[in-house]
Amino acid sequence: MIVTLDGPAGSGKSSAAQGLADRLGWLHLNTGAMYRAVTLAALRRGIDLADATALAALAGSPGLEFKPGVVRIDGVDPGKDLRGAAVNEAIKAVADCPAVRGALVLRQRLLAEGIDLVTEGRDQGTVVFPAAELKVYLTASREVRARRRFAEEAARRPGITLADILAEQDRRDADDRGRQHGALRVPADAVEVDTDRLTCAGVVDTLVGLVASRRSAGGVA
Ligand code: C5P
């Protein structure tokens, strides 16, 4: 069975997806980490971010290793570099590139073959797994998302303000929603879960309940 979890930055997707996978004993695929790894590897190799052919070749190359819970570049876990400022600044060019998206969509589908998977991103229910048994769209208000991110980042980025975080978030939302291919949208038959008033455990409980009812409705063991 495949469960897709899409939603904007700060909606709590990653913790929810990991929590759900842990509760079910399934695997969790963070597709944002795949776009981040392509970006980091391109920067390290000095690839021109306007060169779609080179970027797509990189995205499909065995030097980038992707498995649920695992990202390696040339055999090494990139650690916190994956979420560093250089990647954040360059990732739009990579995520906007249709040839990169094509290569990663293919890899995501191959990774999902024959396993139970919780997969999270922006296009998982709309483009990558439109026939998934359960599609969830996580939402939260602009302010709640920004406050969550501020709490996470304040210690790591001295001097950062809530207004800075809001501006960054608005830019990312515009990029994610305005992208020509793989734009963030609510999948047609998704269940929307508003996380504003839920704790992380509350979100996971809600998702576990949705999986259970989908399984009993579909006769899945
Ligand atoms: O989820 P995260 O914030 O780590 O994603 C990093 C970047 O990758 C974002 O800019 C997002 O738009 C992009 N992305 C994407 N498609 C996905 C997952 C992430 O374009 N399926």
Tab-separated table of C-alpha atoms and ligand atoms in Angstrom:
chain	number	residue	atom	x	y	z
A	1	MET	CA	0.000	0.000	0.000
A	2	ILE	CA	1.162	3.538	-0.736
A	3	VAL	CA	0.245	6.578	1.344
A	4	THR	CA	1.174	9.959	-0.123
A	5	LEU	CA	1.626	13.026	2.055
A	6	ASP	CA	1.857	16.368	0.283
A	7	GLY	CA	1.728	19.899	1.617
A	8	PRO	CA	3.597	23.190	1.913
A	9	ALA	CA	6.814	23.795	3.865
A	10	GLY	CA	6.142	23.785	7.604
A	11	SER	CA	2.910	21.787	7.434
A	12	GLY	CA	4.613	19.047	9.470
A	13	LYS	CA	4.923	16.508	6.646
A	14	SER	CA	8.292	15.015	7.555
A	15	SER	CA	7.531	14.337	11.218
A	16	ALA	CA	4.065	13.078	10.317
A	17	ALA	CA	5.382	10.792	7.572
A	18	GLN	CA	8.120	9.400	9.815
A	19	GLY	CA	5.703	8.962	12.728
A	20	LEU	CA	3.144	7.196	10.535
A	21	ALA	CA	5.755	4.892	8.987
A	22	ASP	CA	7.101	4.028	12.469
A	23	ARG	CA	3.609	3.230	13.781
A	24	LEU	CA	2.821	0.997	10.800
A	25	GLY	CA	6.285	-0.586	10.505
A	26	TRP	CA	6.524	0.749	6.921
A	27	LEU	CA	9.260	2.639	5.094
A	28	HIS	CA	9.307	6.427	4.671
A	29	LEU	CA	10.519	8.232	1.559
A	30	ASN	CA	11.384	11.929	1.891
A	31	THR	CA	11.408	13.146	-1.718
A	32	GLY	CA	12.503	16.659	-0.729
A	33	ALA	CA	15.804	15.097	0.360
A	34	MET	CA	16.214	13.724	-3.187
A	35	TYR	CA	15.858	17.214	-4.743
A	36	ARG	CA	18.250	18.515	-2.094
A	37	ALA	CA	20.834	15.820	-2.884
A	38	VAL	CA	20.751	16.588	-6.622
A	39	THR	CA	21.238	20.281	-5.804
A	40	LEU	CA	24.133	19.657	-3.400
A	41	ALA	CA	25.879	17.268	-5.811
A	42	ALA	CA	25.458	19.792	-8.683
A	43	LEU	CA	27.014	22.545	-6.562
A	44	ARG	CA	29.908	20.300	-5.518
A	45	ARG	CA	30.559	19.256	-9.137
A	46	GLY	CA	30.280	22.790	-10.480
A	47	ILE	CA	27.401	21.855	-12.801
A	48	ASP	CA	25.709	24.842	-14.439
A	49	LEU	CA	22.215	24.973	-12.887
A	50	ALA	CA	20.808	26.075	-16.262
A	51	ASP	CA	22.121	22.891	-17.937
A	52	ALA	CA	19.033	20.635	-17.850
A	53	THR	CA	20.780	17.744	-19.594
A	54	ALA	CA	23.641	17.647	-17.091
A	55	LEU	CA	21.265	18.016	-14.129
A	56	ALA	CA	19.028	15.193	-15.346
A	57	ALA	CA	22.044	12.926	-15.932
A	58	LEU	CA	23.149	13.657	-12.363
A	59	ALA	CA	19.644	12.971	-10.965
A	60	GLY	CA	19.626	9.561	-12.643
A	61	SER	CA	23.227	8.651	-11.883
A	62	PRO	CA	24.293	5.820	-9.529
A	63	GLY	CA	26.564	8.310	-7.669
A	64	LEU	CA	23.363	9.504	-6.031
A	65	GLU	CA	21.956	6.691	-3.907
A	66	PHE	CA	18.362	6.894	-2.743
A	67	LYS	CA	16.478	4.459	-0.570
A	68	PRO	CA	13.750	5.102	1.990
A	69	GLY	CA	15.602	6.777	4.881
A	70	VAL	CA	18.927	6.878	2.997
A	71	VAL	CA	20.575	9.543	0.823
A	72	ARG	CA	24.211	9.179	-0.192
A	73	ILE	CA	26.356	11.208	-2.551
A	74	ASP	CA	29.314	9.193	-3.838
A	75	GLY	CA	28.783	6.727	-1.000
A	76	VAL	CA	28.687	9.342	1.768
A	77	ASP	CA	25.750	10.646	3.840
A	78	PRO	CA	25.749	14.429	3.194
A	79	GLY	CA	24.378	15.113	6.712
A	80	LYS	CA	23.448	18.686	7.507
A	81	ASP	CA	24.843	20.025	4.197
A	82	LEU	CA	21.585	18.793	2.661
A	83	ARG	CA	19.713	21.542	4.548
A	84	GLY	CA	22.357	24.275	4.331
A	85	ALA	CA	21.927	27.784	2.918
A	86	ALA	CA	23.731	26.973	-0.353
A	87	VAL	CA	21.218	24.222	-1.168
A	88	ASN	CA	18.251	26.374	-0.096
A	89	GLU	CA	19.373	29.135	-2.451
A	90	ALA	CA	20.026	26.897	-5.467
A	91	ILE	CA	17.233	24.326	-5.200
A	92	LYS	CA	14.593	26.242	-7.167
A	93	ALA	CA	16.525	25.806	-10.427
A	94	VAL	CA	16.789	22.061	-9.803
A	95	ALA	CA	13.183	21.497	-8.656
A	96	ASP	CA	11.832	23.575	-11.566
A	97	CYS	CA	13.740	21.508	-14.155
A	98	PRO	CA	11.307	19.066	-15.890
A	99	ALA	CA	14.133	16.676	-16.863
A	100	VAL	CA	15.271	16.398	-13.236
A	101	ARG	CA	11.687	15.815	-12.123
A	102	GLY	CA	11.286	13.098	-14.759
A	103	ALA	CA	14.410	11.287	-13.516
A	104	LEU	CA	13.391	11.519	-9.847
A	105	VAL	CA	9.773	10.516	-10.488
A	106	LEU	CA	11.064	7.367	-12.175
A	107	ARG	CA	13.341	6.575	-9.235
A	108	GLN	CA	10.552	7.211	-6.722
A	109	ARG	CA	8.242	4.779	-8.540
A	110	LEU	CA	10.963	2.117	-8.700
A	111	LEU	CA	11.691	2.511	-4.982
A	112	ALA	CA	8.014	1.982	-4.147
A	113	GLU	CA	7.657	-1.269	-6.054
A	114	GLY	CA	6.404	-4.129	-3.882
A	115	ILE	CA	6.653	-2.357	-0.514
A	116	ASP	CA	4.358	-0.533	1.901
A	117	LEU	CA	5.457	3.088	1.779
A	118	VAL	CA	4.676	6.499	3.230
A	119	THR	CA	6.028	8.998	0.724
A	120	GLU	CA	6.104	12.768	1.249
A	121	GLY	CA	6.727	15.753	-0.987
A	122	ARG	CA	4.809	18.205	-3.153
A	123	ASP	CA	3.761	16.043	-6.122
A	124	GLN	CA	3.425	12.561	-4.651
A	125	GLY	CA	-0.363	12.294	-4.891
A	126	THR	CA	-0.773	14.401	-8.035
A	127	VAL	CA	2.034	13.206	-10.325
A	128	VAL	CA	4.077	10.337	-8.903
A	129	PHE	CA	1.460	8.034	-7.350
A	130	PRO	CA	-1.952	9.196	-8.610
A	131	ALA	CA	-3.361	5.715	-7.882
A	132	ALA	CA	-2.105	5.589	-4.263
A	133	GLU	CA	-4.563	3.948	-1.879
A	134	LEU	CA	-4.523	6.977	0.438
A	135	LYS	CA	-3.575	10.554	-0.473
A	136	VAL	CA	-3.278	13.117	2.284
A	137	TYR	CA	-2.766	16.857	1.981
A	138	LEU	CA	-1.432	18.441	5.172
A	139	THR	CA	-2.217	22.095	5.718
A	140	ALA	CA	-1.596	24.680	8.412
A	141	SER	CA	-2.004	28.438	8.461
A	142	ARG	CA	0.826	30.652	7.246
A	143	GLU	CA	1.474	31.931	10.802
A	144	VAL	CA	1.502	28.515	12.477
A	145	ARG	CA	3.881	27.119	9.860
A	146	ALA	CA	6.231	30.074	10.290
A	147	ARG	CA	6.165	29.814	14.101
A	148	ARG	CA	7.052	26.116	13.901
A	149	ARG	CA	9.969	26.824	11.599
A	150	PHE	CA	11.120	29.726	13.784
A	151	ALA	CA	11.194	27.427	16.839
A	152	GLU	CA	13.313	24.932	14.889
A	153	GLU	CA	15.717	27.425	13.337
A	154	ALA	CA	16.211	30.181	15.939
A	155	ALA	CA	19.064	28.360	17.700
A	156	ARG	CA	20.799	27.492	14.423
A	157	ARG	CA	20.502	30.981	12.882
A	158	PRO	CA	21.273	33.666	15.502
A	159	GLY	CA	19.509	36.969	14.810
A	160	ILE	CA	16.805	35.434	12.612
A	161	THR	CA	13.336	36.935	13.195
A	162	LEU	CA	9.822	35.596	12.681
A	163	ALA	CA	9.408	38.196	9.909
A	164	ASP	CA	12.488	36.764	8.113
A	165	ILE	CA	11.040	33.269	8.347
A	166	LEU	CA	7.668	34.476	7.037
A	167	ALA	CA	9.334	36.134	4.038
A	168	GLU	CA	11.350	32.979	3.249
A	169	GLN	CA	8.227	30.850	3.600
A	170	ASP	CA	6.178	33.100	1.284
A	171	ARG	CA	8.925	32.821	-1.337
A	172	ARG	CA	9.014	29.022	-1.041
A	173	ASP	CA	5.210	28.789	-1.223
A	174	ALA	CA	5.199	30.899	-4.387
A	175	ASP	CA	7.950	28.708	-5.914
A	176	ASP	CA	6.180	25.469	-4.959
A	177	ARG	CA	2.746	26.570	-6.180
A	178	GLY	CA	3.952	28.374	-9.307
A	179	ARG	CA	6.193	25.625	-10.701
A	180	GLN	CA	5.212	24.560	-14.231
A	181	HIS	CA	5.731	20.830	-13.608
A	182	GLY	CA	5.021	19.097	-10.311
A	183	ALA	CA	3.503	22.187	-8.676
A	184	LEU	CA	2.082	21.860	-5.168
A	185	ARG	CA	-1.667	21.196	-5.490
A	186	VAL	CA	-4.262	19.308	-3.466
A	187	PRO	CA	-4.722	15.921	-5.208
A	188	ALA	CA	-8.309	15.571	-6.463
A	189	ASP	CA	-9.249	12.760	-4.069
A	190	ALA	CA	-7.014	13.669	-1.127
A	191	VAL	CA	-8.054	13.885	2.505
A	192	GLU	CA	-7.074	17.316	3.827
A	193	VAL	CA	-5.738	17.393	7.377
A	194	ASP	CA	-5.405	20.815	9.015
A	195	THR	CA	-2.594	20.566	11.583
A	196	ASP	CA	-3.024	24.021	13.177
A	197	ARG	CA	-4.573	22.651	16.368
A	198	LEU	CA	-2.942	19.234	16.386
A	199	THR	CA	0.240	18.084	18.067
A	200	CYS	CA	2.591	15.910	16.042
A	201	ALA	CA	1.243	12.845	17.880
A	202	GLY	CA	-2.297	14.016	17.099
A	203	VAL	CA	-1.483	14.240	13.378
A	204	VAL	CA	0.006	10.724	13.427
A	205	ASP	CA	-3.080	9.358	15.255
A	206	THR	CA	-5.322	10.942	12.597
A	207	LEU	CA	-3.247	9.411	9.790
A	208	VAL	CA	-3.179	5.969	11.439
A	209	GLY	CA	-6.996	6.173	11.630
A	210	LEU	CA	-7.246	7.103	7.932
A	211	VAL	CA	-5.000	4.188	6.909
A	212	ALA	CA	-7.053	1.770	9.036
A	213	SER	CA	-10.353	2.879	7.505
A	214	ARG	CA	-8.916	2.802	3.977
A	215	ARG	CA	-7.615	-0.717	4.580
A	216	SER	CA	-10.911	-2.024	5.930
A	217	ALA	CA	-12.871	-0.296	3.115
A	218	GLY	CA	-10.533	-1.808	0.515
A	219	GLY	CA	-10.323	-5.205	2.147
A	220	VAL	CA	-6.535	-4.826	2.566
A	221	ALA	CA	-5.096	-6.976	5.390
B	1	C5P	O1	10.570	19.117	1.578
B	1	C5P	P1	11.782	20.007	1.427
B	1	C5P	O2	11.548	21.388	1.916
B	1	C5P	O3	13.031	19.407	1.960
B	1	C5P	O4	11.967	20.117	-0.155
B	1	C5P	C1	13.078	20.769	-0.705
B	1	C5P	C2	12.730	21.384	-2.049
B	1	C5P	O5	12.404	20.383	-2.996
B	1	C5P	C3	11.552	22.360	-2.026
B	1	C5P	O6	11.973	23.532	-2.692
B	1	C5P	C4	10.465	21.690	-2.791
B	1	C5P	O7	9.778	22.563	-3.571
B	1	C5P	C5	11.201	20.678	-3.654
B	1	C5P	N1	10.433	19.454	-3.802
B	1	C5P	C6	9.804	19.206	-4.987
B	1	C5P	N2	9.110	18.042	-5.147
B	1	C5P	C7	9.013	17.151	-4.156
B	1	C5P	C8	9.650	17.398	-2.923
B	1	C5P	C9	10.356	18.580	-2.769
B	1	C5P	O8	9.876	20.019	-5.900
B	1	C5P	N3	8.340	16.007	-4.353
